[in-house]
Coordinates of C-alpha atoms and ligand atoms in Angstrom, one line a residue:
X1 CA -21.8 -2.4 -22.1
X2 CA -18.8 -3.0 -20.2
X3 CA -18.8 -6.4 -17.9
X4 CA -18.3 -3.8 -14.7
X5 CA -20.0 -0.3 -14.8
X6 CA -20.2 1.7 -11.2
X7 CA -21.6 4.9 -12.0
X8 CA -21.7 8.0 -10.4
X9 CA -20.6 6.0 -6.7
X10 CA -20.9 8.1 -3.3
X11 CA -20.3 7.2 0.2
X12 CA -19.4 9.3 3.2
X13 CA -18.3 8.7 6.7
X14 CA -18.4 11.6 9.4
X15 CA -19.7 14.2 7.4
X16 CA -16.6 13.7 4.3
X17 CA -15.9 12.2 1.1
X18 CA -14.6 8.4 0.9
X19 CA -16.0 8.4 -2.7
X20 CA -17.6 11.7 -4.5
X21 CA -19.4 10.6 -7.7
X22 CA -17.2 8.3 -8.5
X23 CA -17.0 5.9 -12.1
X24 CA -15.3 3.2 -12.8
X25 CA -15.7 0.6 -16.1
X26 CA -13.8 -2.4 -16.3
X27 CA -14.4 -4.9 -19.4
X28 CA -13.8 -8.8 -19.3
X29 CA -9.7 -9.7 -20.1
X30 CA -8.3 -6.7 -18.8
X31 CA -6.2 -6.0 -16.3
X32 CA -7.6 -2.8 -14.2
X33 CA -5.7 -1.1 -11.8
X34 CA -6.7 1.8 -9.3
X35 CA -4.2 3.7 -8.1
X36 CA -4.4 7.3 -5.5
X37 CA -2.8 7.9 -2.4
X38 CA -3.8 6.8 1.2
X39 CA -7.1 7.7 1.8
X40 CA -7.6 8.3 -1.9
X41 CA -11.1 5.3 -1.5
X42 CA -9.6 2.6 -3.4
X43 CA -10.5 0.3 -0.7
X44 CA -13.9 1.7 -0.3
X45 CA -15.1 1.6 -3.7
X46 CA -14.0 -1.9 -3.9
X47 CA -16.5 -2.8 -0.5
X48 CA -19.1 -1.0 -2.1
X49 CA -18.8 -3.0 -5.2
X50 CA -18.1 -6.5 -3.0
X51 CA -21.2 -5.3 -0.3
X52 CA -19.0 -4.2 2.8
X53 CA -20.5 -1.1 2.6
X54 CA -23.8 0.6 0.7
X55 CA -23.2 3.5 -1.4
X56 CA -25.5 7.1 -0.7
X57 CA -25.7 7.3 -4.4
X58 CA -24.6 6.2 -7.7
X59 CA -25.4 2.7 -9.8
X60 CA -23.5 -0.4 -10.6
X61 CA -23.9 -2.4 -13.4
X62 CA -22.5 -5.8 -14.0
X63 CA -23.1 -7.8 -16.9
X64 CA -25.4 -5.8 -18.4
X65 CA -27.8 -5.8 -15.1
X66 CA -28.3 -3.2 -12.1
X67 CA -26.9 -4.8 -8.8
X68 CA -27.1 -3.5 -5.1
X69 CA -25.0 -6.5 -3.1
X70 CA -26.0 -6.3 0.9
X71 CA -23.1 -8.6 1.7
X72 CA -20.2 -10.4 0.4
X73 CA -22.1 -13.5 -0.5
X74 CA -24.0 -11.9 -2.9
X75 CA -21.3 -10.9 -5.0
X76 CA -19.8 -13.8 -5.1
X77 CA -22.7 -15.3 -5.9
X78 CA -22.6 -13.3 -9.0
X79 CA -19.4 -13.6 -9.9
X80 CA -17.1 -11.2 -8.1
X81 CA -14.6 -12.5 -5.8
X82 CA -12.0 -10.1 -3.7
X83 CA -8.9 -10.7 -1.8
X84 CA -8.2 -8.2 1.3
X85 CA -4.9 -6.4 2.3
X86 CA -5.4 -9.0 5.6
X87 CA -6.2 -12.4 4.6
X88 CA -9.2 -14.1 6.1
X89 CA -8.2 -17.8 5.8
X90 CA -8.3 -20.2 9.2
X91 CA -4.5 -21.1 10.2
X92 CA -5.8 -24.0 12.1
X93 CA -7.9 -25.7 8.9
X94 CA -6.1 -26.9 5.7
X95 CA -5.7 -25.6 2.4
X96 CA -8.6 -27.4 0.9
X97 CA -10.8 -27.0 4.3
X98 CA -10.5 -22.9 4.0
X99 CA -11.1 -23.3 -0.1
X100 CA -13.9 -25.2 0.7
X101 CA -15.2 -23.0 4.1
X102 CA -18.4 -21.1 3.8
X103 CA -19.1 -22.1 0.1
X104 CA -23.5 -22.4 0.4
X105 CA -22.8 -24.9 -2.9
X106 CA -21.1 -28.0 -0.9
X107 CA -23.7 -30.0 -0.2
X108 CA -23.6 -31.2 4.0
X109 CA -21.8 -34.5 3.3
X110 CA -19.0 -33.1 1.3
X111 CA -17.8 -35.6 -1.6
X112 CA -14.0 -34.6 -0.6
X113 CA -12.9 -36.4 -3.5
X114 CA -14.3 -34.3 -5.8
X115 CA -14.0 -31.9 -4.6
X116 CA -10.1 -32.1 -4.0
X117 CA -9.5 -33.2 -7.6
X118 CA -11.3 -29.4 -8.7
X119 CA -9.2 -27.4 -6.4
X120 CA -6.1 -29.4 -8.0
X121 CA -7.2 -29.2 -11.5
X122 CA -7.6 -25.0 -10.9
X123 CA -4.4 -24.6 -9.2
X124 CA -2.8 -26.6 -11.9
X125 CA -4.7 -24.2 -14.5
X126 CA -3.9 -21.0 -13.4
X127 CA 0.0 -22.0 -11.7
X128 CA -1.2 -21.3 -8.3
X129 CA 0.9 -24.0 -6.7
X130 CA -0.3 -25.1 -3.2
X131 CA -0.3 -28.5 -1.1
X132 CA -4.0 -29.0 -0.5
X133 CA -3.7 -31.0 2.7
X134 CA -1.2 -28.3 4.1
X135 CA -2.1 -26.6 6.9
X136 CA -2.5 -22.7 6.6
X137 CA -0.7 -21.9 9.8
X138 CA 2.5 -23.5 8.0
X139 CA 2.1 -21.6 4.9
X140 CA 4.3 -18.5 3.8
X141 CA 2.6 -15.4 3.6
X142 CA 3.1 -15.8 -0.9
X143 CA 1.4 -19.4 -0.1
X144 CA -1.7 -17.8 1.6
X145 CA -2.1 -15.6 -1.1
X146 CA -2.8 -18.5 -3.4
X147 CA -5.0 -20.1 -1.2
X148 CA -7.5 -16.6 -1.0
X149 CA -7.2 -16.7 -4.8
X150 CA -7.9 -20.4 -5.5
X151 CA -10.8 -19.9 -2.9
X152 CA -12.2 -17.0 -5.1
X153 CA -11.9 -19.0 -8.7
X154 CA -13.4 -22.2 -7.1
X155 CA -16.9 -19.8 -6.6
X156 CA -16.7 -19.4 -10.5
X157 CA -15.6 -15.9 -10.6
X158 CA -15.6 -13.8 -13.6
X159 CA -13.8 -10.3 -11.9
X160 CA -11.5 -10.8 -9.3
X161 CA -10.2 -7.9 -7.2
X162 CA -6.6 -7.5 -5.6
X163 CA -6.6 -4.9 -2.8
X164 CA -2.3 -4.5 -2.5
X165 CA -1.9 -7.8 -3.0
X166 CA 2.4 -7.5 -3.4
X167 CA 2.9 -5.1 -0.6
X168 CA 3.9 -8.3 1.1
X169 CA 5.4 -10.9 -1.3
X170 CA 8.8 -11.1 -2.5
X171 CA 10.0 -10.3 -6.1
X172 CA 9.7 -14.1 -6.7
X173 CA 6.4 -14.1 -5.5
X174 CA 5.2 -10.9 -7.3
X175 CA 6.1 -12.3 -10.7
X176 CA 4.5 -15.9 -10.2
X177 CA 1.5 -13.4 -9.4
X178 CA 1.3 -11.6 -12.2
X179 CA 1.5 -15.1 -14.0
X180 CA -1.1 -16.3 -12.3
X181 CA -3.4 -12.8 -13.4
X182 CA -2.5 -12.8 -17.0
X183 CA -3.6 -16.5 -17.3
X184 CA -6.8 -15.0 -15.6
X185 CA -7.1 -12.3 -18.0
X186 CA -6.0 -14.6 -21.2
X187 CA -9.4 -16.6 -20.5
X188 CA -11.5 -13.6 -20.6
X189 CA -10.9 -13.0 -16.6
X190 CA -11.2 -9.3 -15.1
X191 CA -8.9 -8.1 -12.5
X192 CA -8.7 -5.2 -10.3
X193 CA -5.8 -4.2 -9.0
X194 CA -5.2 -2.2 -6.3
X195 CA -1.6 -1.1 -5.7
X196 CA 1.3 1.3 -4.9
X197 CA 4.2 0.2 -7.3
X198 CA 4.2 1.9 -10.7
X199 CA 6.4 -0.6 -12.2
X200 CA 3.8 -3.3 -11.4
X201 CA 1.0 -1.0 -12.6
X202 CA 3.1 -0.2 -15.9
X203 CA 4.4 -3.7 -17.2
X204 CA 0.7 -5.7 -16.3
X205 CA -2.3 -3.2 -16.6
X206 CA -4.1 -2.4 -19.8
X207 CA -6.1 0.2 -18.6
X208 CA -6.0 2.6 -14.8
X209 CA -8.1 4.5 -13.2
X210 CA -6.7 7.0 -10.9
X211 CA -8.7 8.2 -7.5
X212 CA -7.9 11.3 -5.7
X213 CA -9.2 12.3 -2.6
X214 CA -12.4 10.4 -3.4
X215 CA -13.0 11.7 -6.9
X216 CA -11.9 9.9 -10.4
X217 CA -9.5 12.0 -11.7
X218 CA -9.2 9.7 -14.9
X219 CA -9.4 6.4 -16.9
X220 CA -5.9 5.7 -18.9
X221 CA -4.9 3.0 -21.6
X222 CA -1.5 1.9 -19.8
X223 CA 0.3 1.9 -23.2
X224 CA -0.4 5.8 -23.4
X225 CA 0.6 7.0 -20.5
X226 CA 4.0 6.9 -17.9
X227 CA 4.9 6.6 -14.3
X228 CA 5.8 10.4 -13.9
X229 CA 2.1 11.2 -15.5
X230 CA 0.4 8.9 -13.5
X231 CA 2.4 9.8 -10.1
X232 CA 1.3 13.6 -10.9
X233 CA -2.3 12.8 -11.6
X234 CA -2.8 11.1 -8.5
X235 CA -0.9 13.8 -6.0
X236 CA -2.2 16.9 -8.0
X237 CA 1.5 18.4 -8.6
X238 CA 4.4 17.2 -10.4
X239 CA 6.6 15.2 -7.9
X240 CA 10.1 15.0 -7.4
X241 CA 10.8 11.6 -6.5
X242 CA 14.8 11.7 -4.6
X243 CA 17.5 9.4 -5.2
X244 CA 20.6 9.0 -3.9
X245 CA 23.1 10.3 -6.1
X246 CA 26.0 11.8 -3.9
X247 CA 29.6 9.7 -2.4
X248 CA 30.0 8.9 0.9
X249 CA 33.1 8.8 3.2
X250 CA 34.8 5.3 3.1
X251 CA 37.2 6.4 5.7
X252 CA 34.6 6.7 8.5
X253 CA 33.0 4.1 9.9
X254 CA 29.8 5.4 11.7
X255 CA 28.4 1.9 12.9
X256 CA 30.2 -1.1 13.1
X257 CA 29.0 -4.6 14.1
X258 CA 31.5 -7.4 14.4
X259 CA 29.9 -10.8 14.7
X260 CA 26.7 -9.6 16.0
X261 CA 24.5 -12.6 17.1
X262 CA 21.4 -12.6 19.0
X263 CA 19.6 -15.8 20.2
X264 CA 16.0 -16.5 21.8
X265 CA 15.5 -18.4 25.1
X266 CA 15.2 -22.1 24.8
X267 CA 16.2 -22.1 21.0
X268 CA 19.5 -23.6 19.7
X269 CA 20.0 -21.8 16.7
X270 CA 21.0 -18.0 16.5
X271 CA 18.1 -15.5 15.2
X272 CA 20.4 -13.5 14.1
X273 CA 23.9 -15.5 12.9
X274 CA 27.1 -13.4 12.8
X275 CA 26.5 -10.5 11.6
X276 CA 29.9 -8.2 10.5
X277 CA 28.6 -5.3 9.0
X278 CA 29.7 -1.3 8.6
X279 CA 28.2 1.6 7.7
X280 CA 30.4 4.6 6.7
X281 CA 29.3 8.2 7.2
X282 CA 27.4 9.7 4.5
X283 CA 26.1 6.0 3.9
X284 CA 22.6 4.5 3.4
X285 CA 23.3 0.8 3.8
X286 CA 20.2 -0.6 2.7
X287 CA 19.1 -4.3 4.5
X288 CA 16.9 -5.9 1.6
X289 CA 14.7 -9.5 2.5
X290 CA 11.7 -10.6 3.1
X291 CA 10.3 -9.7 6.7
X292 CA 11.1 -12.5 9.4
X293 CA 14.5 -13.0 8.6
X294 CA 16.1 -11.3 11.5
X295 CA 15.7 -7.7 10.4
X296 CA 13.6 -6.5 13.3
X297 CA 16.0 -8.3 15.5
X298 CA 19.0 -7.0 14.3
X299 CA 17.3 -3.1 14.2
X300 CA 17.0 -3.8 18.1
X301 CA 20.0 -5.7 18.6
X302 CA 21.6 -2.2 16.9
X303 CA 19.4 0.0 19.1
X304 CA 20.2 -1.3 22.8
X305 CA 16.3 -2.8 23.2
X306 CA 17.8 -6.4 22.9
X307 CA 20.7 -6.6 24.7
X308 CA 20.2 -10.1 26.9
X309 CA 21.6 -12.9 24.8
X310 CA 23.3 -10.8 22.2
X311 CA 26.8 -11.6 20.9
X312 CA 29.5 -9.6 19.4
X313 CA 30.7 -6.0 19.3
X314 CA 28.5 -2.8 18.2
X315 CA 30.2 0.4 17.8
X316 CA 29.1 3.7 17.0
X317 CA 32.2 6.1 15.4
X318 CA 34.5 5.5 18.5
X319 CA 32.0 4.3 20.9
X320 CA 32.1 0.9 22.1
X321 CA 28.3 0.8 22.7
X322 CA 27.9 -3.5 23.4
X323 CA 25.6 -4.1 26.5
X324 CA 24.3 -0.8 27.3
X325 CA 21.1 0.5 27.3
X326 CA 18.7 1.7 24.9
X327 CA 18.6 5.3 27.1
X328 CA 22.6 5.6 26.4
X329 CA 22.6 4.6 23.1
X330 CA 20.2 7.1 22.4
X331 CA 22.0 9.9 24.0
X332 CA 25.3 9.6 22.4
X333 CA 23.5 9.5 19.2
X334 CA 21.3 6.3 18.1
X335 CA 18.0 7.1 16.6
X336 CA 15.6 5.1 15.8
X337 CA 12.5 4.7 13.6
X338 CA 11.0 1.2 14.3
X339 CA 8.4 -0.8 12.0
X340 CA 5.4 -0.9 14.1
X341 CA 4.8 3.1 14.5
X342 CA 1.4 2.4 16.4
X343 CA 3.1 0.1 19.2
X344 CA 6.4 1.1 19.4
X345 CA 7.3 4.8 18.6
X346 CA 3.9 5.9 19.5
X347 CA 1.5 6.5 22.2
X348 CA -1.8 6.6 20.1
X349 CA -4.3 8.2 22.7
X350 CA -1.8 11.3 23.7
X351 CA -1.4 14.4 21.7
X352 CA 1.8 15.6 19.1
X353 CA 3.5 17.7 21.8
X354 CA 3.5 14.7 24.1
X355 CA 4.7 12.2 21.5
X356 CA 7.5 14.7 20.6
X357 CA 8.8 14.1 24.2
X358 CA 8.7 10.6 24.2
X359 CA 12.6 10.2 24.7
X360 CA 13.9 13.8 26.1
X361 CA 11.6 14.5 28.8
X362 CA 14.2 14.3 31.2
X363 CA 16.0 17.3 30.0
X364 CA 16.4 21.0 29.9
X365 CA 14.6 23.3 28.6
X366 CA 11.2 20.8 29.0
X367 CA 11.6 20.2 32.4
X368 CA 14.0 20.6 35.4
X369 CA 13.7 18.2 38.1
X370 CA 9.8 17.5 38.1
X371 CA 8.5 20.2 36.6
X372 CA 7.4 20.5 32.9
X373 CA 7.7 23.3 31.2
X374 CA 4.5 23.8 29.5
X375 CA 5.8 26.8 27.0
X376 CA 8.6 25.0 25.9
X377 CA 6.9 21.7 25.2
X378 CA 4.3 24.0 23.3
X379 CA 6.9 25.5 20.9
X380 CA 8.6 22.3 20.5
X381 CA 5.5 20.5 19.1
X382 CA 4.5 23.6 17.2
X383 CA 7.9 23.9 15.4
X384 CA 7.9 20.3 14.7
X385 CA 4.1 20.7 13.1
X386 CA 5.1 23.6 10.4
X387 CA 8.9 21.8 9.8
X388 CA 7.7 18.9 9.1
X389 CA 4.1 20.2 7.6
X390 CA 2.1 17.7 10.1
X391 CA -1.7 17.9 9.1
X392 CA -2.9 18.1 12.5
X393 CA -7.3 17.4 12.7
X394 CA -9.0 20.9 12.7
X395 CA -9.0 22.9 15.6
X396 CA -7.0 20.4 17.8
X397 CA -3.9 21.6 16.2
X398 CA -0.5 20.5 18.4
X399 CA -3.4 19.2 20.9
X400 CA -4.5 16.5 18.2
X401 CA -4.3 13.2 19.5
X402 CA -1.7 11.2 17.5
X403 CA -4.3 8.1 16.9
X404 CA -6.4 10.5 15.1
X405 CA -3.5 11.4 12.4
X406 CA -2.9 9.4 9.1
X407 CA -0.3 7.3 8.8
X408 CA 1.8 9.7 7.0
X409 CA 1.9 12.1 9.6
X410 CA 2.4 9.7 12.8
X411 CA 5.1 9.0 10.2
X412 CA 6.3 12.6 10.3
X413 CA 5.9 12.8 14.0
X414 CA 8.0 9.8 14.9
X415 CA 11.0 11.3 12.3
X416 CA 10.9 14.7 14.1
X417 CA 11.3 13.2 17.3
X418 CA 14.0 10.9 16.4
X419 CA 16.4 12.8 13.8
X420 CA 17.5 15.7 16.2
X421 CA 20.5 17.5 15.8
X422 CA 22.5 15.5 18.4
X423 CA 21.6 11.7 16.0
X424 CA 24.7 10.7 14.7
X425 CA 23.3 7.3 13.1
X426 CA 20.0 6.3 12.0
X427 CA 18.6 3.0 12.0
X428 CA 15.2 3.3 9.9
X429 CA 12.5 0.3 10.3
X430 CA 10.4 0.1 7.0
X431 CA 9.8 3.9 7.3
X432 CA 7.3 4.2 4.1
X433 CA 5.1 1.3 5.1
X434 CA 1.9 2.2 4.4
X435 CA 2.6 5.7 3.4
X436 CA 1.2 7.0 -0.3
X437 CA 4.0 8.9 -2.6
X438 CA 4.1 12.0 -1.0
X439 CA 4.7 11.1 2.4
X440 CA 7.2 8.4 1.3
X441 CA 9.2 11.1 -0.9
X442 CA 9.1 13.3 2.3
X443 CA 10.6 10.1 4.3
X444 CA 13.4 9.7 1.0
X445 CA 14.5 13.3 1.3
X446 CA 14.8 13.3 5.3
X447 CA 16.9 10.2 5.1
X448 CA 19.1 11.4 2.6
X449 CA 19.6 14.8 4.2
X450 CA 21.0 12.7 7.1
X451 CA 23.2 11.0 4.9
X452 CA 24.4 14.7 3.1
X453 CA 25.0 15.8 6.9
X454 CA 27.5 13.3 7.0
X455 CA 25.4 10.4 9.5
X456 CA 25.3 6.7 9.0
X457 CA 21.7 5.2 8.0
X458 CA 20.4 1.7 8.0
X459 CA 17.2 1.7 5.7
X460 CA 15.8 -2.0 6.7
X461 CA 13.1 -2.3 4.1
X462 CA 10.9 -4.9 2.2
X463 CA 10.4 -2.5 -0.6
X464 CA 13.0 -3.3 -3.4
X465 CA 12.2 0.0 -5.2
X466 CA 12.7 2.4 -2.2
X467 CA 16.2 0.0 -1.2
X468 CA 17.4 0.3 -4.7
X469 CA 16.8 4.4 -4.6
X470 CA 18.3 5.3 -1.5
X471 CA 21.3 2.8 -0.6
X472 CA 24.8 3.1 -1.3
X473 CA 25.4 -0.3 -0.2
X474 CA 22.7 -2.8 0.1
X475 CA 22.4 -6.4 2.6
X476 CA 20.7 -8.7 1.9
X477 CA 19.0 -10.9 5.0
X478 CA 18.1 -14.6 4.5
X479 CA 17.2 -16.8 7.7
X480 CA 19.3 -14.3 10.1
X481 CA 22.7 -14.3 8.1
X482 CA 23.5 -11.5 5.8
X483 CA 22.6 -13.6 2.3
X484 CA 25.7 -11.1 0.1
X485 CA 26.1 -7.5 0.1
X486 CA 26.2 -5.6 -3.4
X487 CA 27.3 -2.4 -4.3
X488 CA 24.3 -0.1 -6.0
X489 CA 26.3 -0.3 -9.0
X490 CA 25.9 -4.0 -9.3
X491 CA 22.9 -4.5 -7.5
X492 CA 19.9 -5.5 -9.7
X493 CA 16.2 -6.2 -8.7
X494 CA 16.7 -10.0 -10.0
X495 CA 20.2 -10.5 -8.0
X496 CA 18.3 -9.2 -4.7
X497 CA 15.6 -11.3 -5.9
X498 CA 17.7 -14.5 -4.9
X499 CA 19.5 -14.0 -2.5
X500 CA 16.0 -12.7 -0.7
X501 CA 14.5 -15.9 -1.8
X502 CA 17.8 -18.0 0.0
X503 CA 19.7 -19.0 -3.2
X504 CA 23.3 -18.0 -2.2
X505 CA 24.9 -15.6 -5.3
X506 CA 28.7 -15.4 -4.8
X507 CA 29.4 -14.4 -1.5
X508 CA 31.2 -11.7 -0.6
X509 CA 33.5 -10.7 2.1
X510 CA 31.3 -7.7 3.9
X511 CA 33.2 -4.7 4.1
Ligands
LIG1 N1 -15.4 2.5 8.1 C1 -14.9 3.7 7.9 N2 -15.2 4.6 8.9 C2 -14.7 5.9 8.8 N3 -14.0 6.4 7.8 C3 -13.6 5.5 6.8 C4 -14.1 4.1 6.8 N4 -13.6 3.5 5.7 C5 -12.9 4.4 5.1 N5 -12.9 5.6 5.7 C6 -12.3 6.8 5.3 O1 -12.5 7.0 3.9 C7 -11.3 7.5 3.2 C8 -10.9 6.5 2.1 O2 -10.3 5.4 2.7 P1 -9.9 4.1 1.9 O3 -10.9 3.7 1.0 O4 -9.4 3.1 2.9 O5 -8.6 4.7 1.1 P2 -7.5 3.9 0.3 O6 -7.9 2.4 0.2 O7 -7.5 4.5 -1.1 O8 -6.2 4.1 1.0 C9 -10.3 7.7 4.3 O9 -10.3 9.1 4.7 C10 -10.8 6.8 5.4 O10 -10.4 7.3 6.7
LIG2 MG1 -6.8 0.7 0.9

């Protein structure tokens, strides 16, 4: 028998499917990955196996002997560790504090000694490099990673589950992970491994399992199979994934920042440090980096909602735009699709049609003077929910509050909204964060209709794939300065890499 057997695994919430008879084997020394859309039940088949939730029906077997886990203790108790999409480590406590946190075996007057010299010897044993008396607060997000997986092999772990553990890390990062997991898996180790990224899933994995819309849909040997299979098994329907592939026009400069800084009250040095950038029409200029490094700031530097203690000049085609206001901006043609869709684009509790106003409700035809025009307002949200094939919930239709929508279609919402007719340059926030294949490929071909139409678009994104498949150009951001720019005929996922992780490649003069 295998070391992991779930069999047959249900579980529903509000009358549907999370899982629908569900099986899943994984043996010891493999590498397992599970891979299906948003909303597919990756995450909740890997709760009901770690005792977040119970399942309605179905078995699990694990080494050889029928389990039913009530809580997270139990299984790691048996031998199953997992590490969450959002860590669960104490920022205030150190390294070996938070390893050491909630382990039943430490005895009350903790021999620190000892205990120290184990978490060292593992860390040294499976390359997961960490400072044991560092605070967590001061580590980077790649760091903290570590510490949840040192914290699951100190409870003597035999399966260890990754729920998207590199939807955060940097290239860098992400290889020194999938070190770390074939050490693991060398001596006898299983992983699971939840994640988006086919190339991760192809070069690592022996073996996938592929959910879709709660249901197995099959178990593959990785060495037998491709991306374009796998991406068709999981969405039901061959997929065609865009890429940028036509010129652009050099000769027209849709956005241009010259010496752009922006600094914070009270601190010296600049968040953002001279940034001289264009983007030509018919352009995706692609900002690659790790988050934090100024991206967000110079998204809303760009877009008018930072304006006090910014430097330089931003133009848009012949507009001198510097110091006006995010309302201007937008009307002579500066969209904007920002990171945090829930906080900033959105207003969760109201329905589509109201969200579709967000930034035009002070014009013809939806309302003159004070009053609204209901009909108009209708047709406008009803138009936007067949273009852009919104799934609104049941009978709510155009009345569907926006919180109850996935993320994919808040997605959809916020894009239909933003890239109207009148946009002439697009400034695009991590637009496929959290959004499964298909809704991502719908993002991909909206972008690069702009682009066709002749607009300017600034993809910020921490997704190397998605930069590398749209840009024509692509930035690189390190510590608020724009690392190098590369052309996408020279740009390669190891010099990105790099410059992301602050080594300085030949600098170039930006364009
Ligand atoms: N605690 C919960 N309450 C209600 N619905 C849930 C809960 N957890 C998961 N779901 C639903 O179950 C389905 C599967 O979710 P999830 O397992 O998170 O998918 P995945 O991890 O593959 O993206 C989704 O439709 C989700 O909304
Ligand atoms: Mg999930």
């Amino acid at each position: 028998m295998a070391l992991l057997e779930m069999q047959d695994i249900s579980i529903s919430f509000f009358g549907s499917y999370a899982n629908e008879h569900v099986n899943l084997s994984v043996e010891a020394g493999e590498i397992h990955a599970l891979l299906g859309e948003n909303g597919a039940g990756k995450t909740t088949l890997m709760n009901i196996l770690y005792g977040i939730y119970r399942a309605e029906s179905g078995r699990i077997f694990w080494q050889g002997q029928e389990v039913d886990f009530r809580a997270p203790q139990e299984a790691i108790r048996a031998g199953i560790g997992m590490v969450h999409q959002h860590f669960s480590l104490v920022n205030a406590k150190t390294v070996l504090d938070n390893i050491l946190l909630g382990d039943e075996q430490v005895p009350f007057f903790l021999p620190r000694k000892k205990l120290r010299a184990r978490v060292l010897e593992l860390s040294e044993r499976y390359g997961l490099k960490v400072d044991p008396d560092a605070l967590v607060g001061d580590l980077s997000i790649g760091e903290k990673q570590r510490v949840e997986i040192l914290k699951a092999l100190y409870r003597d772990i035999r399966l260890l589950i990754l729920d998207e553990p590199t939807a955060v890390l940097t290239p860098g990062e992400t290889e020194q992970l999938f070190q770390v997991l074939k050490a693991l898996k060398e001596r006898g180790f299983a992983v699971i491994l939840i994640t988006h990224r086919m190339s991760e899933i192809m070069n690592n994995t022996d073996r996938i399992t592929v959910l879709r819309g709660g249901k197995c849909v099959g178990t593959l040997k990785t060495a037998e199979t491709d991306a374009a299979a796998l991406s068709a098994l999981m969405v039901g329907r061959e997929l065609e994934v865009p890429s940028n592939t036509a010129f652009c026009d050099d000769s027209k400069e849709m956005l241009s920042l010259d010496h752009v800084s922006v600094f914070r009250s009270g601190r010296k040095r600049a968040t953002i440090d001279d940034v001289t950038l264009s983007v030509h029409a018919g352009e995706i200029l692609g900002i690659a980096g790790v988050e934090g490094n100024g991206q967000k700031e110079l998204a809303e530097a760009i877009v008018g909602i930072r304006r006090r203690r910014v430097r330089g000049s931003i133009r848009v085609e012949d507009q001198d735009l510097t110091g006006t206001s995010v309302c201007v901006r937008a009307e002579r043609g500066m969209a904007y699709v920002p990171d945090d869709r829930q906080h900033d684009a959105l207003v969760p509790g109201m329905d589509i049609g109201e969200n579709l106003l967000l930034r035009q409700y002070n014009h013809v035809p939806f309302s003159s003077g004070r009053v609204f025009h209901k009909k108009a307002i209708r047709k406008n949200a009803q138009d936007a929910v067949d273009t852009y094939n919104i799934r609104t919930v049941g009978s709510l239709g155009i009345h569907s509050p926006v919180r109850m929508l996935s993320g994919g279609n808040q997605q959809k919402i916020v894009l239909a909204r933003e890239i109207t007719p009148g946009a002439r340059f697009i400034v695009a926030s991590q637009p496929t964060r959290g959004l499964d294949i298909s809704a991502s490929a719908f993002v991909h071909e909206k972008l690069l209709e702009q682009k066709r139409l002749g607009k300017g678009v600034l993809l910020i994104s921490a997704d190397l794939e998605e930069i590398l498949a749209l840009s024509d150009r692509i930035a690189v951001m390190y510590n608020g300065r724009i690392a190098g720019v590369l052309s996408r005929a020279e740009a390669t996922v190891e010099k990105i890499g790099l410059l992301m992780g602050g080594m300085t490649g030949e600098k170039e003069a930006v364009a």
